[in-house]
Amino acid sequence: MNDVGLLTVFVLSIFVGFEVVSKVSTILHTPLMSGANAIHGVILVGAIIVTGHADTNAELWLGLAAVVLATVNMVGGFVVTDRMLEMFRGKRAPAKGSDA
Amino acid sequence: MNDVGLLTVFVLSIFVGFEVVSKVSTILHTPLMSGANAIHGVILVGAIIVTGHADTNAELWLGLAAVVLATVNMVGGFVVTDRMLEMFRGKRAPAKGSDA
Amino acid sequence: MNQTWVQIAYLVAAVCFILALKGLSSPKYARRGNLIGAFGAVLAVVVTLVAEPLDHMVLILVAIVIGSAFGVPAARSVAMTAMPQLVALFNGVGGAAAAIVAIVEFLSSGQNESTGTLAASVFTVLVGSVSFSGSVVTFLKLQGLITSRPVVFPGMQVLLPLTAVAALVLGVLVLTTTSTAIVFALAAVSLLLGVLFVLPVGGADVPIVISLLNAFTGLTVAASGFVLDNVLLLVAGTLVGASGTLLTRLMAQAMGRPLLGTLFGAFSGESTLGGGQASERPVKSLGPADVAVMLAYAERVVIVPGYGLAVAQAQGALKELVDLLGERGVEVSYGIHPVAGRMPGHMNVLLAEASVPYEQLKEMDEINPDLPSTDVALVVGANDVVNPAARNPGTPISGMPIINVDQAQAVVFLKRSMRPGFAGIDNELLYDAKTQLLFGDAKDSLTKTVTALKSL
Amino acid sequence: MNQTWVQIAYLVAAVCFILALKGLSSPKYARRGNLIGAFGAVLAVVVTLVAEPLDHMVLILVAIVIGSAFGVPAARSVAMTAMPQLVALFNGVGGAAAAIVAIVEFLSSGQNESTGTLAASVFTVLVGSVSFSGSVVTFLKLQGLITSRPVVFPGMQVLLPLTAVAALVLGVLVLTTTSTAIVFALAAVSLLLGVLFVLPVGGADVPIVISLLNAFTGLTVAASGFVLDNVLLLVAGTLVGASGTLLTRLMAQAMGRPLLGTLFGAFSGESTLGGGQASERPVKSLGPADVAVMLAYAERVVIVPGYGLAVAQAQGALKELVDLLGERGVEVSYGIHPVAGRMPGHMNVLLAEASVPYEQLKEMDEINPDLPSTDVALVVGANDVVNPAARNPGTPISGMPIINVDQAQAVVFLKRSMRPGFAGIDNELLYDAKTQLLFGDAKDSLTKTVTALKSL
Amino acid sequence: MTTVAVPAETRPGERRVALVPESVGRLTALGVEVRIQSGAGLGANALDAAYRDAGASIVEGDVLSGADVVLTVNSLDLDRIGTLTRGTTVVSFLAPVQSLDKVKAAQAAGVTWLSMELVPRISRAQSMDALSSQGLVAGYRCALVAAERLPKFFPMLMTAAGTVKPAKVVVLGAGVAGLQAIATAKRLGAVVQAYDVRAAAADEIRSMGAKFIELDLESLEGAGGYAREMTEERSQRQRDLLTPFIMQADAVITTAAVPGRQAPLLVTRSMVETMAPGSVVVDLAAETGGNVEGSVAGEEVVIGNASVWGGLNVPSQLPVAASRLYSANLVAISQLFLKEGAVDMDFEDEILDGACVTYDGAVRFAPAREAVEGGS
Amino acid sequence: MTTVAVPAETRPGERRVALVPESVGRLTALGVEVRIQSGAGLGANALDAAYRDAGASIVEGDVLSGADVVLTVNSLDLDRIGTLTRGTTVVSFLAPVQSLDKVKAAQAAGVTWLSMELVPRISRAQSMDALSSQGLVAGYRCALVAAERLPKFFPMLMTAAGTVKPAKVVVLGAGVAGLQAIATAKRLGAVVQAYDVRAAAADEIRSMGAKFIELDLESLEGAGGYAREMTEERSQRQRDLLTPFIMQADAVITTAAVPGRQAPLLVTRSMVETMAPGSVVVDLAAETGGNVEGSVAGEEVVIGNASVWGGLNVPSQLPVAASRLYSANLVAISQLFLKEGAVDMDFEDEILDGACVTYDGAVRFAPAREAVEGGS
Ligand SMILES: NC(=O)c1ccc[n+]([C@@H]2O[C@H](COP(=O)([O-])OP(=O)(O)OC[C@H]3O[C@@H](n4cnc5c(N)ncnc54)[C@H](OP(=O)(O)O)[C@@H]3O)[C@@H](O)[C@H]2O)c1
Ligand SMILES: NC(=O)c1ccc[n+]([C@@H]2O[C@H](COP(=O)([O-])OP(=O)(O)OC[C@H]3O[C@@H](n4cnc5c(N)ncnc54)[C@H](OP(=O)(O)O)[C@@H]3O)[C@@H](O)[C@H]2O)c1
Ligand SMILES: NC(=O)c1ccc[n+]([C@@H]2O[C@H](COP(=O)([O-])OP(=O)(O)OC[C@H]3O[C@@H](n4cnc5c(N)ncnc54)[C@H](O)[C@@H]3O)[C@@H](O)[C@H]2O)c1
Ligand SMILES: NC(=O)c1ccc[n+]([C@@H]2O[C@H](COP(=O)([O-])OP(=O)(O)OC[C@H]3O[C@@H](n4cnc5c(N)ncnc54)[C@H](O)[C@@H]3O)[C@@H](O)[C@H]2O)c1
């Protein structure tokens, strides 16, 4: 893709990023942050690619380090977010409780 | 831009399109529709381009027709939307009115 | 193909359109949003004119002037009530423009395009034509030039799908043969398809169809963007297509209509709101959000409570609404009819329970002179006490003085159904042009209106 | 460079991430959102492994296993309270990974890149390193390994900008010289910059900084996408960058902190919430939305009203809140202390005015046994009647029985300030670990909570 | 000039007055002269001076002679009816079937008599509906009387000296008076339950925020929104079903009535005897036979452990408010027959037609006519 | 076994009883025997049978002889004090400075006397605060009396016969009784304005939903949340400033008091004379000198056009509720000195210390002691 194309994608992504989280409730600030954190763990894809194309040892080992770190970020991130969200799991069906 | 690039832009635009109008209040349905209508008047850009590159008379006249129609759509669209929105114009500064 | 700066200018224009839609979905920024959109459009056009290597420049400029000469005065002079049909018309010509652009592009370089691009052209011709002819029919319906009731003639059930299939076949043929004649045939068949598509839709559903056609046009513009490799058209068209689709759904929801029923109801025998509600005569219903906006942007509001307020025990919610309006600077008072409710002083007991200050309560004789200068009269579960039938002889309530809400600029009724009140007689005012109804239990309706008001 | 289907798979993954963020911003879909995000991530990785022509496949797989072996158990076993620092750590390693990827890319083809791509690499190294070292410092702070108070040493005011300028200069040098050594120097200086950046931030502001660093990391990923011409990284990184920036602002707002004050407060002498509120001792304050969620997801809630409810005349808002919770299936009752308010039966008068059913009112002796099994005790404008000081001798309220809200799982106070109640003595419970405060007039706070509850 | 006369009421204990000073102006605006007997308004705190200021003339002693229109609360005494000139219009309460002697006297004297009880319950006549306006007063008063007599609180109070439970109030009959009694008791914080035979009553009771007592009985509804009389069997079943509610009540307020009939017996002596010591029963219908067995109009008697207050002319116990409303009712009906300063009794108007008992020597009200003719 | 005796009250018109059957169990749980004079609870609807069921024994006639603890509402008559055995503990209301003869008698008899008025107003003692509990009853009652006496409605009502304006009620003194009077009048729909001298009163009044009358006067606050007495000059100014409010009021309720002093004079005769015909004044302080000039405790007098109701033993007019609360207060204080079934007067406890007037032949309450010594 050409640079302007990437720029276009970048700009549109900014809007999407802003819009989708704009109504978040305060209580979800931390899980949302954690989930977003896990998402940027896809740098793993980049790490894999550069490692896979590594020509020197330095590149290889650095790349592998990046793979390890990115994996920690991604995998750990999703797991910890899931744990944070446990409180939103099982909520009994709302029953009409109060009669005025 | 390659086709996947255009597809990416297309998909992202869908999200942006959905998200930005998802919270619209009922009263704004009509103005919003009208505003969106005006926006697709940018087909004028396309009309201008094809007309500017017209080689045959048929292309030229069809193109010119498209330019006229697209202009009507775009210019008329924005003006009529503005008129619809007049009611949201001047609202006096809110004053503390009721004391309970 | 273009210089980078042009592309960037297009991107800016696209951003303007996003901001425009965003603005248009909130009452506060709607106007500004529209202006930003207009700015984006102008920017895009100017950049195109300046940067593209174009022939026929003079003719193009003349065409633009002609287009403006049509569009602006029409938009300026149209009556408030005629706006929907004008929007329909504008949408139609947009669709036509897109279809023509695709045809021209096809004429000039059809033979050399990839299949994908060709398919996009076919799509644009087909959908653009449908959008055009469909919009013209909606225009005619709304303008009253043809009947607004669903039009279904024998054989239509067969003709519509046949036409649709024909259009598809022609489209495929275009892809395989790249024949110019077939493109025009496709356009012709698609025009017919548009007409057949919209004819069976009933009056009240027409706005939903306009919105749908609007989304269609957006998609054709997006497809044109693909054909012309123009990111601006792609983004703008997709935006309109996506937001238009969502908007169509929201509109159908707000009117309590299933989307498919709206479009094909006439065939399956389902009523499509051609003439009326459950009762024979048409009434205008609206949602809590609309009530909230109407009240919020009014200068003076009069609340007329009745027995339904007591039945719903909605006094607390009503007070909350009034308090919120007060904070926004709206002048609100309660007009209390002497026999509202089922007991002398019924409303007083209720409103005192909600701690409504006595000063806000106005007697009938005190409030009636104010009504002509009232923007919105909100009738909460009252009926007989605002029924203008009392002014005519021969009804059970004849001679009873009423609160003249019919003199207000707009009237909103909160009630559950079209059922009459204590006296058991129909209320003409419910069918009046300035009246709108929010159906539902008064407490529920008021609570929702309060929520909507808070989010304004 | 890739086949189309890989690109499309990447696009699907990107869409997953969008849906993930969308889901995560609503309590109802948050979990599902996270799972969708995880699915997208796995998809992306698998596609990369399968489709890219890669060497060192085994090593890469081993590295992934090692990474998982670190990440999963850590995430699984961490205590609820330690989660923020773990997130900080994860964020940091992500930033480091991005920086390393940029360095490797530079090593392998730095000489041949365009200036734009090089600049993106420099950005990634710089910001990724800052994010890494900054995150590590926040981790240490939150974990209590270093003090959570703002750390400012003499000369820091000079050192920080100096380091920043140094990093920038090194960045420019990389662009002009494409020297490997300078890249490593840049990384080192950036690491220092990250430390200096975070040290002066005080304890309570740390979460805001984590969020900011998270957005930073997102941007580095986006830049990597640019460098690697990888749309997925570009989209995912930008999403996180944009949403993270907005989130940082929202968090700062929710805590009533100006963003800049948070970051540089320690320099300008402004307090950054290192230790305490206006008073000396720290209390936990929260927003109406948090109260709404706490209540909505509780099984049993006890409301303890006091004189403040009467002062605020908030009985109507309180009833509305309780009604809404009831509709959601939460078991709510009012615990009425015999001397709440300023008159015997004061609360009864108030609550009767709001038509609270008598059955919902529980006497102190009746409610106290329920409190240990209560999820949230909501104390609305009461103070003395829940003050555990009454259990100790020597205070003006010693010997007065109280409502034992301190036995509930969580306590929320609605009051305007840290001022004491009638008896004029401090309330230990306000500083308790399980207590949170929503400051403001009770009516205002309740109304906001109701609004937030409705939008859940 | 047409004169409208307002005599002082002669019924013992009556404190109301047919016309209050505030209403005088609305009558004189019709082109009539208003004469008030001196001291007529005293019971309702309306001083002669106030009437004079409002444009009426004050007459010492006999105000009736020469009057064209006479406005009173209670019907005139028998002996005074004879003194009226032929053609005089009298507007007042007059239970015609129960006061046949007065009807006969009015017939003989050629007097036109409009009875306020007979004003038809149509929407247009609501401003003349004295039954409603006085019922409103009576209902409010009943609830206050119950609150005042009960040795406990109406509201619930949670205090340092323990919790006071709210009083349980049962209201039987939810017409105008009953609904107002419900509203007033609710306001004071009592827990109110109510019952009425009319079908619409359940909703109306709930609309006041009280609980409707669901009995396993069909509803009874007559014309004009009034109740019908019930059979003895249904009546017995209703009492049986109501007993547990009465037993638990701290205060019972009864307001049931069936137009033109004796009030239905809703609560027997033995039902009252099930009530706890200190309970209070207020019987608004005591005057017309009583909803409560053993109640005595105008007295407080003790039955079992309960004290039973029998209402006698209850609206008169809130004389200022009751007079004000009644006076407005009278002015509204007067506007129908006072045209251009003269009496013009137009029986095309269904209100005048319905309310008129005697006119020009004839008894127009059918039930009274039948009774008079049957009796004579 | 320690015995607790409850005699029938001897004060004329007193309907309360010191102990209600519901409270008996809480005393016997302390290991004492409870003896009730037969018929003691009648005025409060507490039958002998109910006491017996609750575990008390019923005594005909003299219940005091041999009692270790005597619980009463009003202080014992002078002649009965002498009959008590030395060391007997009496708990009751006793205004010691005003009843020096009784104090002397108690001192002579070696009786321990706890006065409920003297219970200090500390948080822990709130459950024993009989002034509050009886004030609550009195305040409610005052508002009901005003509503019952007023010939108009309290609430606003918009009806077909015109609009009835809400009554304007002014409450002076917003302590426990005043606040409750405000609450009750507000509930009934009146427009309430109130005034009190204490600084906190403005907020408290507003917290009841009433309007605070702002006077251009400094506030006066004494110890324990009570008011201080004011100078005659301030007093005069306060009356002047209040006059327009009194003039416009339909009903005035006064509840102002200063502990140990004569009630302050807030409303003069001439102020009452400015009120409109039919107005009502309720003076809760009539017994202690009156907030309203000319009010007579236990009587309704007419001043100008207003009728002035002087409260006499008002809590006793709601005997069931008042007895129940008072009884709970007595049980709470008894729990302090009844330890393991015996009387153990521990003056380390500031409540017993504060409330005790006489003990073991000595007058412990300083003002009374000074008066006794000064007087003797
Ligand atoms: N005040 C008195 O003393 C008295 C006494 C007796 C009779 N009346 C008569 O009663 C009538 C009073 O007039 P009005 O206008 O107050 O009442 P109305 O004419 O009876 O109308 C009440 C309206 O409220 C609606 N409603 C009922 N429940 C509702 C709910 N839960 N939520 C929303 N709407 C609800 C009903 O429509 P839906 O069913 O469609 O919801 C109805 O249209 C007059 O005819 C009067 O003469 C008065
Ligand atoms: N019931 C009686 O008969 C009686 C009589 C006299 C005295 N008392 C005494 O009064 C006290 C009653 O205890 P309590 O817990 O009810 O009251 P409290 O201890 O006086 O506490 C009231 C609390 O409400 C808060 N508040 C005031 N206005 C507010 C507003 N507009 N919005 C939100 N919060 C507000 C105050 O904090 P902020 O200022 O920070 O907002 C204060 O902490 C006891 O000490 C009792 O002994 C009772
Ligand atoms: N249309 C109008 O303008 C208008 C005006 C005023 C009143 N109303 C209606 O007229 C109706 C009656 O009003 P009212 O107060 O004059 O009636 P009322 O005084 O004649 O009777 C009082 C109530 O007693 C009830 N009752 C009779 N027998 C009973 C029994 N056995 N058990 C229990 N309850 C019994 C009646 O149903 C009635 O509700 C009400 O519904 C009122 O809303 C209509
Ligand atoms: N701390 C506790 O436990 C506790 C318990 C009960 C009451 N209190 C407080 O004690 C205070 C007084 O209570 P009370 O009802 O027993 O008092 P009270 O009966 O002694 O007096 C009644 C009221 O009259 C007012 N007053 C006195 N002189 C006045 C004047 N010249 N003009 C106007 N008003 C005047 C007083 O301020 C007081 O509010 C109240 O604030 C109450 O809240 C505290």
mmCIF file with all atom_site columns, N, CA, C and O in Angstrom, chain B residues 41-52 63 66-67 70, chain C residues 10 48 97 101 105 224 228 230 233:
data_model
loop_
_atom_site.group_PDB
_atom_site.id
_atom_site.type_symbol
_atom_site.label_atom_id
_atom_site.label_alt_id
_atom_site.label_comp_id
_atom_site.label_asym_id
_atom_site.label_entity_id
_atom_site.label_seq_id
_atom_site.pdbx_PDB_ins_code
_atom_site.Cartn_x
_atom_site.Cartn_y
_atom_site.Cartn_z
_atom_site.occupancy
_atom_site.B_iso_or_equiv
_atom_site.pdbx_formal_charge
_atom_site.auth_seq_id
_atom_site.auth_comp_id
_atom_site.auth_asym_id
_atom_site.auth_atom_id
_atom_site.pdbx_PDB_model_num
ATOM 1   N N  . GLY B 1 41  ? -23.419 13.554 -2.405  1.00 0.00 ? 41  GLY B N  1
ATOM 2   C CA . GLY B 1 41  ? -23.288 14.452 -3.543  1.00 0.00 ? 41  GLY B CA 1
ATOM 3   C C  . GLY B 1 41  ? -21.850 14.616 -4.029  1.00 0.00 ? 41  GLY B C  1
ATOM 4   O O  . GLY B 1 41  ? -21.619 15.138 -5.122  1.00 0.00 ? 41  GLY B O  1
ATOM 5   N N  . VAL B 1 42  ? -20.858 14.169 -3.239  1.00 0.00 ? 42  VAL B N  1
ATOM 6   C CA . VAL B 1 42  ? -19.474 14.268 -3.727  1.00 0.00 ? 42  VAL B CA 1
ATOM 7   C C  . VAL B 1 42  ? -19.271 13.408 -4.956  1.00 0.00 ? 42  VAL B C  1
ATOM 8   O O  . VAL B 1 42  ? -18.199 13.436 -5.549  1.00 0.00 ? 42  VAL B O  1
ATOM 9   N N  . ILE B 1 43  ? -20.260 12.632 -5.326  1.00 0.00 ? 43  ILE B N  1
ATOM 10  C CA . ILE B 1 43  ? -20.161 11.948 -6.613  1.00 0.00 ? 43  ILE B CA 1
ATOM 11  C C  . ILE B 1 43  ? -19.860 12.994 -7.695  1.00 0.00 ? 43  ILE B C  1
ATOM 12  O O  . ILE B 1 43  ? -19.341 12.680 -8.765  1.00 0.00 ? 43  ILE B O  1
ATOM 13  N N  . LEU B 1 44  ? -20.129 14.246 -7.339  1.00 0.00 ? 44  LEU B N  1
ATOM 14  C CA . LEU B 1 44  ? -19.765 15.346 -8.236  1.00 0.00 ? 44  LEU B CA 1
ATOM 15  C C  . LEU B 1 44  ? -18.288 15.256 -8.635  1.00 0.00 ? 44  LEU B C  1
ATOM 16  O O  . LEU B 1 44  ? -17.922 15.511 -9.793  1.00 0.00 ? 44  LEU B O  1
ATOM 17  N N  . VAL B 1 45  ? -17.444 14.913 -7.668  1.00 0.00 ? 45  VAL B N  1
ATOM 18  C CA . VAL B 1 45  ? -16.017 14.776 -7.977  1.00 0.00 ? 45  VAL B CA 1
ATOM 19  C C  . VAL B 1 45  ? -15.817 13.740 -9.089  1.00 0.00 ? 45  VAL B C  1
ATOM 20  O O  . VAL B 1 45  ? -15.105 13.962 -10.069 1.00 0.00 ? 45  VAL B O  1
ATOM 21  N N  . GLY B 1 46  ? -16.519 12.609 -8.925  1.00 0.00 ? 46  GLY B N  1
ATOM 22  C CA . GLY B 1 46  ? -16.430 11.582 -9.959  1.00 0.00 ? 46  GLY B CA 1
ATOM 23  C C  . GLY B 1 46  ? -16.961 12.085 -11.283 1.00 0.00 ? 46  GLY B C  1
ATOM 24  O O  . GLY B 1 46  ? -16.359 11.855 -12.355 1.00 0.00 ? 46  GLY B O  1
ATOM 25  N N  . ALA B 1 47  ? -18.080 12.785 -11.213 1.00 0.00 ? 47  ALA B N  1
ATOM 26  C CA . ALA B 1 47  ? -18.691 13.283 -12.445 1.00 0.00 ? 47  ALA B CA 1
ATOM 27  C C  . ALA B 1 47  ? -17.747 14.244 -13.161 1.00 0.00 ? 47  ALA B C  1
ATOM 28  O O  . ALA B 1 47  ? -17.580 14.197 -14.386 1.00 0.00 ? 47  ALA B O  1
ATOM 29  N N  . ILE B 1 48  ? -17.100 15.116 -12.347 1.00 0.00 ? 48  ILE B N  1
ATOM 30  C CA . ILE B 1 48  ? -16.172 16.068 -12.957 1.00 0.00 ? 48  ILE B CA 1
ATOM 31  C C  . ILE B 1 48  ? -15.030 15.322 -13.640 1.00 0.00 ? 48  ILE B C  1
ATOM 32  O O  . ILE B 1 48  ? -14.655 15.622 -14.782 1.00 0.00 ? 48  ILE B O  1
ATOM 33  N N  . ILE B 1 49  ? -14.518 14.320 -12.938 1.00 0.00 ? 49  ILE B N  1
ATOM 34  C CA . ILE B 1 49  ? -13.370 13.608 -13.496 1.00 0.00 ? 49  ILE B CA 1
ATOM 35  C C  . ILE B 1 49  ? -13.732 12.918 -14.820 1.00 0.00 ? 49  ILE B C  1
ATOM 36  O O  . ILE B 1 49  ? -13.039 13.081 -15.822 1.00 0.00 ? 49  ILE B O  1
ATOM 37  N N  . VAL B 1 50  ? -14.855 12.180 -14.807 1.00 0.00 ? 50  VAL B N  1
ATOM 38  C CA . VAL B 1 50  ? -15.176 11.480 -16.056 1.00 0.00 ? 50  VAL B CA 1
ATOM 39  C C  . VAL B 1 50  ? -15.493 12.473 -17.171 1.00 0.00 ? 50  VAL B C  1
ATOM 40  O O  . VAL B 1 50  ? -15.143 12.262 -18.335 1.00 0.00 ? 50  VAL B O  1
ATOM 41  N N  . THR B 1 51  ? -16.151 13.586 -16.794 1.00 0.00 ? 51  THR B N  1
ATOM 42  C CA . THR B 1 51  ? -16.449 14.572 -17.835 1.00 0.00 ? 51  THR B CA 1
ATOM 43  C C  . THR B 1 51  ? -15.158 15.174 -18.383 1.00 0.00 ? 51  THR B C  1
ATOM 44  O O  . THR B 1 51  ? -15.000 15.363 -19.596 1.00 0.00 ? 51  THR B O  1
ATOM 45  N N  . GLY B 1 52  ? -14.254 15.467 -17.477 1.00 0.00 ? 52  GLY B N  1
ATOM 46  C CA . GLY B 1 52  ? -12.994 16.073 -17.889 1.00 0.00 ? 52  GLY B CA 1
ATOM 47  C C  . GLY B 1 52  ? -12.177 15.154 -18.774 1.00 0.00 ? 52  GLY B C  1
ATOM 48  O O  . GLY B 1 52  ? -11.323 15.616 -19.527 1.00 0.00 ? 52  GLY B O  1
ATOM 49  N N  . GLY B 1 63  ? -21.738 13.018 -19.091 1.00 0.00 ? 63  GLY B N  1
ATOM 50  C CA . GLY B 1 63  ? -20.946 13.499 -17.960 1.00 0.00 ? 63  GLY B CA 1
ATOM 51  C C  . GLY B 1 63  ? -21.467 14.832 -17.448 1.00 0.00 ? 63  GLY B C  1
ATOM 52  O O  . GLY B 1 63  ? -21.634 15.029 -16.236 1.00 0.00 ? 63  GLY B O  1
ATOM 53  N N  . ALA B 1 66  ? -24.435 14.344 -15.509 1.00 0.00 ? 66  ALA B N  1
ATOM 54  C CA . ALA B 1 66  ? -24.088 13.864 -14.165 1.00 0.00 ? 66  ALA B CA 1
ATOM 55  C C  . ALA B 1 66  ? -23.609 15.004 -13.281 1.00 0.00 ? 66  ALA B C  1
ATOM 56  O O  . ALA B 1 66  ? -23.959 15.089 -12.096 1.00 0.00 ? 66  ALA B O  1
ATOM 57  N N  . VAL B 1 67  ? -22.806 15.908 -13.860 1.00 0.00 ? 67  VAL B N  1
ATOM 58  C CA . VAL B 1 67  ? -22.324 17.048 -13.062 1.00 0.00 ? 67  VAL B CA 1
ATOM 59  C C  . VAL B 1 67  ? -23.508 17.875 -12.563 1.00 0.00 ? 67  VAL B C  1
ATOM 60  O O  . VAL B 1 67  ? -23.588 18.243 -11.390 1.00 0.00 ? 67  VAL B O  1
ATOM 61  N N  . ALA B 1 70  ? -25.384 15.844 -9.867  1.00 0.00 ? 70  ALA B N  1
ATOM 62  C CA . ALA B 1 70  ? -24.604 15.730 -8.637  1.00 0.00 ? 70  ALA B CA 1
ATOM 63  C C  . ALA B 1 70  ? -24.550 17.064 -7.904  1.00 0.00 ? 70  ALA B C  1
ATOM 64  O O  . ALA B 1 70  ? -24.628 17.119 -6.669  1.00 0.00 ? 70  ALA B O  1
ATOM 65  N N  . TYR C 2 10  ? -8.047  15.149 -0.300  1.00 0.00 ? 10  TYR C N  1
ATOM 66  C CA . TYR C 2 10  ? -9.216  14.270 -0.297  1.00 0.00 ? 10  TYR C CA 1
ATOM 67  C C  . TYR C 2 10  ? -9.433  13.658 1.086   1.00 0.00 ? 10  TYR C C  1
ATOM 68  O O  . TYR C 2 10  ? -10.561 13.544 1.570   1.00 0.00 ? 10  TYR C O  1
ATOM 69  N N  . THR C 2 48  ? -10.346 18.970 -6.982  1.00 0.00 ? 48  THR C N  1
ATOM 70  C CA . THR C 2 48  ? -10.487 18.205 -8.222  1.00 0.00 ? 48  THR C CA 1
ATOM 71  C C  . THR C 2 48  ? -10.345 19.117 -9.432  1.00 0.00 ? 48  THR C C  1
ATOM 72  O O  . THR C 2 48  ? -9.612  18.815 -10.391 1.00 0.00 ? 48  THR C O  1
ATOM 73  N N  . ALA C 2 97  ? -26.736 10.449 -10.949 1.00 0.00 ? 97  ALA C N  1
ATOM 74  C CA . ALA C 2 97  ? -25.395 10.930 -11.281 1.00 0.00 ? 97  ALA C CA 1
ATOM 75  C C  . ALA C 2 97  ? -24.387 9.794  -11.177 1.00 0.00 ? 97  ALA C C  1
ATOM 76  O O  . ALA C 2 97  ? -23.544 9.600  -12.069 1.00 0.00 ? 97  ALA C O  1
ATOM 77  N N  . VAL C 2 101 ? -22.140 8.352  -14.134 1.00 0.00 ? 101 VAL C N  1
ATOM 78  C CA . VAL C 2 101 ? -20.671 8.320  -14.065 1.00 0.00 ? 101 VAL C CA 1
ATOM 79  C C  . VAL C 2 101 ? -20.165 6.933  -14.413 1.00 0.00 ? 101 VAL C C  1
ATOM 80  O O  . VAL C 2 101 ? -19.209 6.768  -15.188 1.00 0.00 ? 101 VAL C O  1
ATOM 81  N N  . GLU C 2 105 ? -17.806 6.062  -17.552 1.00 0.00 ? 105 GLU C N  1
ATOM 82  C CA . GLU C 2 105 ? -16.545 5.364  -17.324 1.00 0.00 ? 105 GLU C CA 1
ATOM 83  C C  . GLU C 2 105 ? -16.489 4.071  -18.142 1.00 0.00 ? 105 GLU C C  1
ATOM 84  O O  . GLU C 2 105 ? -15.472 3.722  -18.736 1.00 0.00 ? 105 GLU C O  1
ATOM 85  N N  . SER C 2 224 ? -18.311 3.728  -7.092  1.00 0.00 ? 224 SER C N  1
ATOM 86  C CA . SER C 2 224 ? -17.662 4.632  -8.055  1.00 0.00 ? 224 SER C CA 1
ATOM 87  C C  . SER C 2 224 ? -16.242 4.923  -7.621  1.00 0.00 ? 224 SER C C  1
ATOM 88  O O  . SER C 2 224 ? -15.322 4.997  -8.446  1.00 0.00 ? 224 SER C O  1
ATOM 89  N N  . LEU C 2 228 ? -13.123 4.388  -9.916  1.00 0.00 ? 228 LEU C N  1
ATOM 90  C CA . LEU C 2 228 ? -12.239 5.496  -10.284 1.00 0.00 ? 228 LEU C CA 1
ATOM 91  C C  . LEU C 2 228 ? -10.956 5.496  -9.463  1.00 0.00 ? 228 LEU C C  1
ATOM 92  O O  . LEU C 2 228 ? -10.145 6.412  -9.588  1.00 0.00 ? 228 LEU C O  1
ATOM 93  N N  . ASN C 2 230 ? -10.714 6.238  -6.405  1.00 0.00 ? 230 ASN C N  1
ATOM 94  C CA . ASN C 2 230 ? -10.741 7.513  -5.690  1.00 0.00 ? 230 ASN C CA 1
ATOM 95  C C  . ASN C 2 230 ? -11.145 7.256  -4.243  1.00 0.00 ? 230 ASN C C  1
ATOM 96  O O  . ASN C 2 230 ? -12.285 6.878  -3.951  1.00 0.00 ? 230 ASN C O  1
ATOM 97  N N  . LEU C 2 233 ? -14.243 9.226  -2.719  1.00 0.00 ? 233 LEU C N  1
ATOM 98  C CA . LEU C 2 233 ? -15.565 8.698  -3.040  1.00 0.00 ? 233 LEU C CA 1
ATOM 99  C C  . LEU C 2 233 ? -15.818 7.414  -2.258  1.00 0.00 ? 233 LEU C C  1
ATOM 100 O O  . LEU C 2 233 ? -16.919 7.181  -1.751  1.00 0.00 ? 233 LEU C O  1
#
